[in-house]
Short mmCIF file of C-alpha atoms and ligand atoms in Angstrom, two decimals:
data_model
loop_
_atom_site.label_atom_id
_atom_site.label_comp_id
_atom_site.label_asym_id
_atom_site.label_seq_id
_atom_site.Cartn_x
_atom_site.Cartn_y
_atom_site.Cartn_z
CA UNK A 1137 0.00 0.00 0.00
CA UNK A 1138 1.37 3.42 -0.87
CA UNK A 1139 0.91 6.19 1.61
CA UNK A 1140 0.56 9.80 0.52
CA UNK A 1141 3.13 11.97 2.24
CA UNK A 1142 1.43 14.92 3.93
CA UNK A 1143 2.21 18.27 2.33
CA UNK A 1144 4.74 20.50 4.04
CA UNK A 1145 3.47 23.84 5.31
CA UNK A 1146 5.48 25.54 2.53
CA UNK A 1147 3.71 23.44 -0.12
CA UNK A 1148 0.31 24.06 1.50
CA UNK A 1149 0.99 27.77 1.54
CA UNK A 1150 2.01 27.82 -2.14
CA UNK A 1151 -0.95 25.69 -3.26
CA UNK A 1152 -3.68 27.61 -1.42
CA UNK A 1153 -2.30 31.02 -2.42
CA UNK A 1154 -2.02 29.87 -6.04
CA UNK A 1155 -5.62 28.63 -6.10
CA UNK A 1156 -7.04 32.04 -5.16
CA UNK A 1157 -5.37 33.49 -8.25
CA UNK A 1158 -6.35 30.55 -10.45
CA UNK A 1159 -10.03 31.09 -9.56
CA UNK A 1160 -10.00 34.60 -11.01
CA UNK A 1161 -7.87 33.97 -14.11
CA UNK A 1162 -10.80 34.51 -16.48
CA UNK A 1163 -11.85 37.86 -14.97
CA UNK A 1164 -11.23 41.09 -16.83
CA UNK A 1165 -9.68 43.97 -14.92
CA UNK A 1166 -13.05 45.80 -14.65
CA UNK A 1167 -14.58 42.79 -12.87
CA UNK A 1168 -12.21 43.01 -9.91
CA UNK A 1169 -13.56 46.24 -8.41
CA UNK A 1170 -17.37 45.99 -8.46
CA UNK A 1171 -19.32 45.73 -5.17
CA UNK A 1172 -23.02 45.32 -5.94
CA UNK A 1173 -24.15 45.44 -2.28
CA UNK A 1174 -22.72 46.13 1.16
CA UNK A 1175 -22.58 42.43 2.10
CA UNK A 1176 -20.36 41.43 -0.85
CA UNK A 1177 -16.77 42.51 -1.53
CA UNK A 1178 -14.83 43.17 -4.70
CA UNK A 1179 -12.53 40.32 -5.83
CA UNK A 1180 -9.54 42.64 -5.54
CA UNK A 1181 -10.36 43.31 -1.87
CA UNK A 1182 -10.47 39.57 -1.10
CA UNK A 1183 -7.07 39.03 -2.74
CA UNK A 1184 -5.58 41.89 -0.70
CA UNK A 1185 -7.34 41.12 2.60
CA UNK A 1186 -6.15 37.47 2.69
CA UNK A 1187 -2.64 38.83 2.11
CA UNK A 1188 -3.06 41.39 4.92
CA UNK A 1189 -3.98 38.49 7.23
CA UNK A 1190 -0.51 36.89 6.79
CA UNK A 1191 1.19 40.28 7.05
CA UNK A 1192 -0.65 41.40 10.17
CA UNK A 1193 -0.76 38.19 12.19
CA UNK A 1194 2.56 36.60 11.15
CA UNK A 1195 5.09 38.82 9.32
CA UNK A 1196 4.60 41.91 11.49
CA UNK A 1197 5.07 39.79 14.62
CA UNK A 1198 7.85 37.38 13.60
CA UNK A 1199 10.03 39.26 11.06
CA UNK A 1200 12.33 41.78 12.76
CA UNK A 1201 12.10 45.19 11.01
CA UNK A 1202 9.49 43.86 8.59
CA UNK A 1203 9.12 46.19 5.60
CA UNK A 1204 5.51 46.79 4.60
CA UNK A 1205 4.63 46.85 0.92
CA UNK A 1206 2.46 49.83 1.84
CA UNK A 1207 1.67 50.69 5.47
CA UNK A 1208 -1.69 52.24 4.50
CA UNK A 1209 -2.94 48.81 3.50
CA UNK A 1210 -3.15 47.95 7.22
CA UNK A 1211 -6.24 50.19 7.43
CA UNK A 1212 -7.57 49.42 3.96
CA UNK A 1213 -7.53 45.63 4.15
CA UNK A 1214 -8.37 44.91 7.78
CA UNK A 1215 -11.88 43.47 7.64
CA UNK A 1216 -13.31 43.64 11.17
CA UNK A 1217 -10.51 43.15 13.74
CA UNK A 1218 -11.10 45.97 16.24
CA UNK A 1219 -8.16 44.81 18.38
CA UNK A 1220 -5.57 45.58 15.69
CA UNK A 1221 -6.76 49.04 14.67
CA UNK A 1222 -9.27 50.95 12.61
CA UNK A 1223 -10.54 49.73 9.27
CA UNK A 1224 -12.10 50.98 6.08
CA UNK A 1225 -15.93 50.52 6.04
CA UNK A 1226 -17.09 47.35 4.33
CA UNK A 1227 -19.83 49.04 2.30
CA UNK A 1228 -17.26 51.33 0.64
CA UNK A 1229 -14.85 48.67 -0.61
CA UNK A 1230 -16.13 49.06 -4.17
CA UNK A 1231 -15.09 52.72 -4.23
CA UNK A 1232 -11.42 51.86 -3.90
CA UNK A 1233 -9.92 51.87 -7.40
CA UNK A 1234 -6.38 52.10 -6.00
CA UNK A 1235 -4.31 50.06 -5.37
CA UNK A 1236 -4.87 48.73 -8.88
CA UNK A 1237 -5.25 45.04 -9.61
CA UNK A 1238 -1.60 44.97 -10.72
CA UNK A 1239 -0.46 46.58 -7.45
CA UNK A 1240 -2.64 44.16 -5.48
CA UNK A 1241 -0.94 41.23 -7.21
CA UNK A 1242 2.46 42.79 -6.43
CA UNK A 1243 1.36 43.08 -2.77
CA UNK A 1244 0.56 39.36 -2.80
CA UNK A 1245 3.98 38.61 -4.29
CA UNK A 1246 5.76 40.74 -1.67
CA UNK A 1247 4.04 38.95 1.21
CA UNK A 1248 4.52 35.51 -0.40
CA UNK A 1249 8.25 36.14 -0.73
CA UNK A 1250 8.51 37.26 2.92
CA UNK A 1251 6.47 34.25 4.05
CA UNK A 1252 8.70 31.90 2.06
CA UNK A 1253 11.80 33.29 3.76
CA UNK A 1254 10.22 33.17 7.21
CA UNK A 1255 9.01 29.59 6.76
CA UNK A 1256 12.43 28.39 5.62
CA UNK A 1257 14.13 30.12 8.58
CA UNK A 1258 11.62 28.94 11.18
CA UNK A 1259 10.88 25.49 9.83
CA UNK A 1260 9.12 23.41 12.48
CA UNK A 1261 8.15 26.38 14.70
CA UNK A 1262 4.82 25.20 16.10
CA UNK A 1263 3.35 28.66 16.77
CA UNK A 1264 4.12 29.94 13.29
CA UNK A 1265 2.90 26.71 11.69
CA UNK A 1266 -0.44 26.96 13.48
CA UNK A 1267 -0.84 30.62 12.51
CA UNK A 1268 -0.08 29.75 8.87
CA UNK A 1269 -2.70 27.01 9.08
CA UNK A 1270 -5.30 29.56 10.25
CA UNK A 1271 -4.18 31.96 7.50
CA UNK A 1272 -4.63 29.26 4.85
CA UNK A 1273 -8.03 28.13 6.18
CA UNK A 1274 -8.99 31.81 6.19
CA UNK A 1275 -7.87 32.16 2.56
CA UNK A 1276 -9.93 29.08 1.65
CA UNK A 1277 -13.00 30.71 3.22
CA UNK A 1278 -12.31 33.74 1.07
CA UNK A 1279 -11.98 31.56 -2.06
CA UNK A 1280 -15.59 30.56 -1.45
CA UNK A 1281 -16.51 34.21 -0.79
CA UNK A 1282 -14.76 35.28 -4.01
CA UNK A 1283 -17.02 32.93 -6.00
CA UNK A 1284 -20.17 33.92 -4.06
CA UNK A 1285 -19.41 37.59 -4.58
CA UNK A 1286 -18.49 37.34 -8.27
CA UNK A 1287 -21.79 35.54 -8.84
CA UNK A 1288 -23.72 38.23 -6.99
CA UNK A 1289 -21.92 41.06 -8.81
CA UNK A 1290 -22.31 39.40 -12.24
CA UNK A 1291 -26.02 38.75 -11.61
CA UNK A 1292 -26.77 42.48 -12.03
CA UNK A 1293 -25.38 42.44 -15.56
CA UNK A 1294 -28.06 41.83 -18.24
CA UNK A 1295 -25.36 40.17 -20.39
CA UNK A 1296 -25.16 37.35 -17.78
CA UNK A 1297 -21.37 37.00 -17.81
CA UNK A 1298 -19.76 33.62 -17.27
CA UNK A 1299 -16.76 33.03 -15.03
CA UNK A 1300 -16.17 29.57 -16.40
CA UNK A 1301 -18.07 27.20 -18.67
CA UNK A 1302 -19.68 24.52 -16.55
CA UNK A 1303 -18.13 21.05 -16.43
CA UNK A 1304 -21.14 18.79 -16.86
CA UNK A 1305 -21.22 15.84 -14.47
CA UNK A 1306 -22.70 12.49 -15.26
CA UNK A 1307 -26.29 13.58 -14.78
CA UNK A 1308 -28.62 11.29 -12.92
CA UNK A 1309 -32.13 11.44 -11.56
CA UNK A 1310 -32.47 12.33 -7.90
CA UNK A 1311 -33.26 9.17 -5.90
CA UNK A 1312 -36.74 9.05 -4.34
CA UNK A 1313 -36.95 10.87 -1.03
CA UNK A 1314 -36.62 8.53 1.95
CA UNK A 1315 -35.74 8.92 5.62
CA UNK A 1316 -33.06 7.22 7.66
CA UNK A 1317 -33.89 6.69 11.35
CA UNK A 1318 -31.50 7.42 14.24
CA UNK A 1319 -32.15 6.17 17.75
CA UNK A 1320 -32.38 8.36 20.79
CA UNK A 1321 -29.43 8.58 23.13
CA UNK A 1322 -26.47 10.54 24.43
CA UNK A 1323 -24.02 11.22 21.59
CA UNK A 1324 -20.86 13.25 21.21
CA UNK A 1325 -20.47 16.13 18.77
CA UNK A 1326 -17.82 18.80 18.18
CA UNK A 1327 -14.13 18.65 17.35
CA UNK A 1328 -11.83 16.54 19.51
CA UNK A 1329 -8.73 18.68 18.95
CA UNK A 1330 -6.89 16.33 16.56
CA UNK A 1331 -5.94 18.21 13.36
CA UNK A 1332 -7.09 21.68 12.41
CA UNK A 1333 -10.44 23.09 13.50
CA UNK A 1334 -11.73 26.60 14.08
CA UNK A 1335 -12.22 27.62 17.70
CA UNK A 1336 -16.02 27.49 17.32
CA UNK A 1337 -16.01 23.70 16.65
CA UNK A 1338 -14.95 22.53 20.10
CA UNK A 1339 -14.81 21.13 22.58
CA UNK A 1340 -16.23 17.72 21.77
CA UNK A 1341 -19.08 17.25 24.19
CA UNK A 1342 -22.05 15.08 25.06
CA UNK A 1343 -25.56 15.95 23.99
CA UNK A 1344 -28.89 14.14 24.10
CA UNK A 1345 -30.79 13.46 20.88
CA UNK A 1346 -34.37 12.27 20.72
CA UNK A 1347 -35.05 9.67 18.02
CA UNK A 1348 -35.20 11.39 14.63
CA UNK A 1349 -35.25 10.79 10.91
CA UNK A 1350 -33.09 12.53 8.33
CA UNK A 1351 -33.71 12.71 4.57
CA UNK A 1352 -31.43 10.72 2.24
CA UNK A 1353 -30.69 13.81 0.11
CA UNK A 1354 -31.20 17.59 -0.03
CA UNK A 1355 -34.46 19.04 -1.40
CA UNK A 1356 -34.26 19.41 -5.20
CA UNK A 1357 -35.18 22.25 -7.55
CA UNK A 1358 -38.08 20.17 -8.88
CA UNK A 1359 -39.50 19.75 -5.39
CA UNK A 1360 -39.00 23.43 -4.59
CA UNK A 1361 -40.92 24.38 -7.76
CA UNK A 1362 -43.88 22.43 -6.38
CA UNK A 1363 -43.72 24.59 -3.24
CA UNK A 1364 -43.66 27.74 -5.39
CA UNK A 1365 -46.45 26.59 -7.69
CA UNK A 1366 -48.69 25.52 -4.84
CA UNK A 1367 -48.53 29.07 -3.44
CA UNK A 1368 -45.80 28.59 -0.85
CA UNK A 1369 -44.65 32.21 -1.10
CA UNK A 1370 -48.23 33.48 -0.75
CA UNK A 1371 -49.35 31.69 2.41
CA UNK A 1372 -48.28 33.27 5.72
CA UNK A 1373 -49.06 30.07 7.64
CA UNK A 1374 -45.86 28.38 6.37
CA UNK A 1375 -43.58 31.22 7.45
CA UNK A 1376 -41.87 32.38 10.60
CA UNK A 1377 -42.95 35.94 11.33
CA UNK A 1378 -39.55 37.47 10.43
CA UNK A 1379 -39.48 35.36 7.28
CA UNK A 1380 -42.93 36.49 6.20
CA UNK A 1381 -41.84 40.13 6.71
CA UNK A 1382 -38.89 39.46 4.37
CA UNK A 1383 -41.15 37.83 1.77
CA UNK A 1384 -43.24 41.00 1.64
CA UNK A 1385 -40.41 43.49 2.00
CA UNK A 1386 -38.14 41.87 -0.62
CA UNK A 1387 -41.00 40.54 -2.78
CA UNK A 1388 -39.55 37.04 -2.64
CA UNK A 1389 -41.29 34.68 -5.06
CA UNK A 1390 -38.48 32.16 -5.65
CA UNK A 1391 -34.85 31.50 -4.62
CA UNK A 1392 -32.17 34.11 -5.38
CA UNK A 1393 -30.99 34.15 -9.03
CA UNK A 1394 -34.16 32.46 -10.40
CA UNK A 1395 -36.39 33.80 -13.15
CA UNK A 1396 -39.36 32.46 -15.09
CA UNK A 1397 -39.68 32.89 -18.85
CA UNK A 1398 -42.68 31.52 -20.77
CA UNK A 1399 -43.45 28.94 -18.09
CA UNK A 1400 -39.86 27.75 -17.91
CA UNK A 1401 -37.55 28.28 -14.90
CA UNK A 1402 -33.99 29.56 -15.36
CA UNK A 1403 -31.24 30.47 -12.92
CA UNK A 1404 -28.14 32.58 -13.12
CA UNK A 1405 -24.99 30.53 -12.52
CA UNK A 1406 -21.26 31.23 -12.73
CA UNK A 1407 -21.57 29.81 -16.26
CA UNK A 1408 -24.29 32.32 -17.20
CA UNK A 1409 -28.08 31.91 -17.37
CA UNK A 1410 -29.11 28.23 -17.51
CA UNK A 1411 -32.27 26.18 -17.57
CA UNK A 1412 -32.93 24.84 -14.07
CA UNK A 1413 -31.89 21.25 -13.43
CA UNK A 1414 -34.90 19.75 -11.66
CA UNK A 1415 -32.89 16.94 -10.04
CA UNK A 1416 -30.10 19.12 -8.59
CA UNK A 1417 -30.36 20.37 -4.99
CA UNK A 1418 -32.09 23.74 -4.62
CA UNK A 1419 -29.59 26.48 -3.75
CA UNK A 1420 -29.58 30.15 -2.70
CA UNK A 1421 -32.48 29.88 -0.30
CA UNK A 1422 -32.58 31.68 3.04
CA UNK A 1423 -33.17 29.89 6.33
CA UNK A 1424 -36.71 31.30 6.24
CA UNK A 1425 -37.43 29.70 2.84
CA UNK A 1426 -35.93 26.37 3.95
CA UNK A 1427 -38.03 26.45 7.12
CA UNK A 1428 -41.21 27.43 5.22
CA UNK A 1429 -40.69 24.59 2.75
CA UNK A 1430 -40.22 22.13 5.63
CA UNK A 1431 -43.51 23.26 7.24
CA UNK A 1432 -45.30 23.03 3.89
CA UNK A 1433 -43.94 19.48 3.50
CA UNK A 1434 -45.03 18.54 7.05
CA UNK A 1435 -41.41 18.11 8.16
CA UNK A 1436 -38.76 20.23 9.90
CA UNK A 1437 -35.09 21.18 9.54
CA UNK A 1438 -32.54 19.07 11.47
CA UNK A 1439 -30.61 20.45 14.42
CA UNK A 1440 -26.86 20.82 13.88
CA UNK A 1441 -26.28 17.98 16.37
CA UNK A 1442 -28.65 15.64 14.50
CA UNK A 1443 -26.92 16.46 11.23
CA UNK A 1444 -23.40 15.97 12.60
CA UNK A 1445 -24.24 12.72 14.39
CA UNK A 1446 -25.73 11.24 11.20
CA UNK A 1447 -22.93 12.36 8.88
CA UNK A 1448 -19.73 12.18 10.93
CA UNK A 1449 -18.66 8.72 9.79
CA UNK A 1450 -19.44 9.23 6.10
CA UNK A 1451 -16.65 9.68 3.58
CA UNK A 1452 -15.69 13.34 3.20
CA UNK A 1453 -16.38 13.18 -0.49
CA UNK A 1454 -18.63 15.17 -2.80
CA UNK A 1455 -18.89 17.94 -5.35
CA UNK A 1456 -16.50 20.74 -4.28
CA UNK A 1457 -14.77 23.87 -5.60
CA UNK A 1458 -11.97 21.92 -7.30
CA UNK A 1459 -14.54 20.33 -9.66
CA UNK A 1460 -14.91 23.87 -11.04
CA UNK A 1461 -18.53 23.64 -12.09
CA UNK A 1462 -19.52 26.06 -9.27
CA UNK A 1463 -23.16 24.93 -9.29
CA UNK A 1464 -24.80 22.04 -7.39
CA UNK A 1465 -25.53 19.20 -9.75
CA UNK A 1466 -27.56 16.01 -10.08
CA UNK A 1467 -24.59 13.65 -9.83
CA UNK A 1468 -25.92 11.09 -7.32
CA UNK A 1469 -23.86 8.13 -6.15
CA UNK A 1470 -26.48 5.59 -5.10
CA UNK A 1471 -25.40 5.66 -1.44
CA UNK A 1472 -28.02 5.62 1.31
CA UNK A 1473 -27.11 9.19 2.34
CA UNK A 1474 -26.46 11.45 -0.67
CA UNK A 1475 -24.58 14.75 -0.86
CA UNK A 1476 -23.85 15.07 2.87
CA UNK A 1477 -20.72 16.97 1.86
CA UNK A 1478 -20.39 19.39 -1.03
CA UNK A 1479 -23.03 20.75 -3.46
CA UNK A 1480 -24.98 22.89 -0.94
CA UNK A 1481 -24.46 24.12 2.60
CA UNK A 1482 -27.39 22.74 4.56
CA UNK A 1483 -29.39 25.00 6.84
CA UNK A 1484 -30.05 23.54 10.26
CA UNK A 1485 -32.56 24.92 12.76
CA UNK A 1486 -29.76 25.61 15.28
CA UNK A 1487 -28.77 29.08 16.44
CA UNK A 1488 -25.03 29.77 16.24
CA UNK A 1489 -24.03 29.82 19.91
CA UNK A 1490 -20.92 28.59 21.78
CA UNK A 1491 -20.65 24.92 22.69
CA UNK A 1492 -20.45 24.06 26.41
CA UNK A 1493 -16.93 24.89 27.59
CA UNK A 1494 -15.99 26.65 24.34
CA UNK A 1495 -13.01 29.03 24.47
CA UNK A 1496 -12.27 31.48 21.65
CA UNK A 1497 -8.63 31.92 20.57
CA UNK A 1498 -6.69 34.44 22.62
CA UNK A 1499 -5.86 37.89 21.28
CA UNK A 1500 -7.13 39.48 18.07
CA UNK A 1501 -7.90 36.11 16.44
CA UNK A 1502 -10.52 35.58 19.15
CA UNK A 1503 -12.56 38.02 17.02
CA UNK A 1504 -12.53 35.55 14.12
CA UNK A 1505 -15.69 33.63 15.16
CA UNK A 1506 -16.84 34.33 18.71
CA UNK A 1507 -18.20 37.84 18.25
CA UNK A 1508 -20.70 36.66 15.64
CA UNK A 1509 -22.55 34.34 18.00
CA UNK A 1510 -25.90 36.12 17.96
CA UNK A 1511 -28.79 36.08 15.48
CA UNK A 1512 -27.16 33.66 13.04
CA UNK A 1513 -27.99 30.06 12.08
CA UNK A 1514 -25.60 27.11 11.64
CA UNK A 1515 -25.11 25.45 8.24
CA UNK A 1516 -23.29 22.15 7.70
CA UNK A 1517 -21.51 20.13 5.04
CA UNK A 1518 -19.84 22.56 2.58
CA UNK A 1519 -20.85 23.37 -0.98
CA UNK A 1520 -19.74 23.21 -4.62
CA UNK A 1521 -17.65 26.35 -3.99
CA UNK A 1522 -16.02 25.09 -0.77
CA UNK A 1523 -12.44 23.82 -1.13
CA UNK A 1524 -12.38 20.04 -0.61
CA UNK A 1525 -9.72 20.12 2.11
CA UNK A 1526 -11.60 22.82 4.03
CA UNK A 1527 -14.63 20.85 5.20
CA UNK A 1528 -15.14 18.57 8.23
CA UNK A 1529 -18.19 17.00 9.91
CA UNK A 1530 -17.69 19.38 12.84
CA UNK A 1531 -17.45 22.52 10.65
CA UNK A 1532 -19.97 25.19 11.69
CA UNK A 1533 -20.72 27.74 9.01
CA UNK A 1534 -23.10 30.54 9.97
CA UNK A 1535 -25.19 33.19 8.24
CA UNK A 1536 -28.03 35.50 9.13
CA UNK A 1537 -31.35 33.76 8.48
CA UNK A 1538 -32.37 36.06 5.60
CA UNK A 1539 -29.11 35.71 3.61
CA UNK A 1540 -29.30 33.90 0.26
CA UNK A 1541 -26.14 34.64 -1.69
CA UNK A 1542 -24.19 31.79 -0.09
CA UNK A 1543 -24.65 28.37 -1.73
CA UNK A 1544 -27.26 27.25 0.81
CA UNK A 1545 -29.84 24.49 0.47
CA UNK A 1546 -31.33 22.09 3.02
CA UNK A 1547 -32.46 18.58 3.78
CA UNK A 1548 -35.56 17.61 5.73
CA UNK A 1549 -35.83 15.91 9.10
CA UNK A 1550 -38.73 14.65 11.16
CA UNK A 1551 -39.53 13.36 14.62
CA UNK A 1552 -40.06 9.67 15.18
FE1 FE2 B 254 -11.42 37.53 6.35
#
């Protein structure tokens, strides 16, 4: 049996940094600066901010007399870390035409060169290695954000630009919906501390689950169309009060990026406007829409603990960013539990709160996750724009319940 040698931290660094640039190779220079709404960021900002992260949390601390590429970038590319100084407002990132894209790439090169030198000098330094690991996981999160944000920005263009022509998978029909049963009992969830995890994933702890059933696959576009066509968006009884307010306020009639033309449904994808694939998982729905669908179907959303307990021993395999089709697809495998990982982030019904005994990282990096633990909902499993090596069963993604630009879908659960 051959064993694959784990990558060195230098190789990991090079590969992750390279992939961010690979993702945007087909963009034109004009595409890098647009910010269509306050909650998205220009591609150029993401490329600079991920670079700032290595500069601020590693180079500035561990390289004596570190020479900044440009000291003003410390203000410009800090996202939200109050502890390390002031920052430029998020909603104004699209107004920043300088530094140019070329200067931003030169900034990346400067920091990469400094990081390369530091890593060769301090090879094996455990503190630096763990900070680099956080920096790379952070950059992977931003790779997903880059794709989410390009899609959102492109969606306002009537020409429906394409980032990349879709790689078509072996298309299959969605298997019939069925439910797997899990017995009641005390189970353990959360990260046990072996290997990388964000601070919000631990500690591993006991929790009690009542008996429950979980669907064998996420809800499909075809099924969601039935909800739409049976008046799902017009009947307050299916909706949480805050969700119903959003339906009226935002005039929601279908998931984000959908449109109907002559009785046919289309959606905007990173490969342009496409006919909707009825067998693929529905994507770009808010928590409110997922919850309303579940009520309409006589079911409910799973808790994050139910989801994790059911999925933790499954193979971490699926349709991820590296497949480069950037859209959930109908490639089913025939396994009893389909698409646990990849394709769509799955909304749970669980509020994003700390686990019992949870401790945020010390210092500025404690701001990474902990300060967002109010009014957000946990999503599990990763999506078709999540890097493959980024996801784990314990991973807790989180968004506000009305957000729809992330690649979010859901699967149903029910009580026994
Ligand atoms: Fe960030």
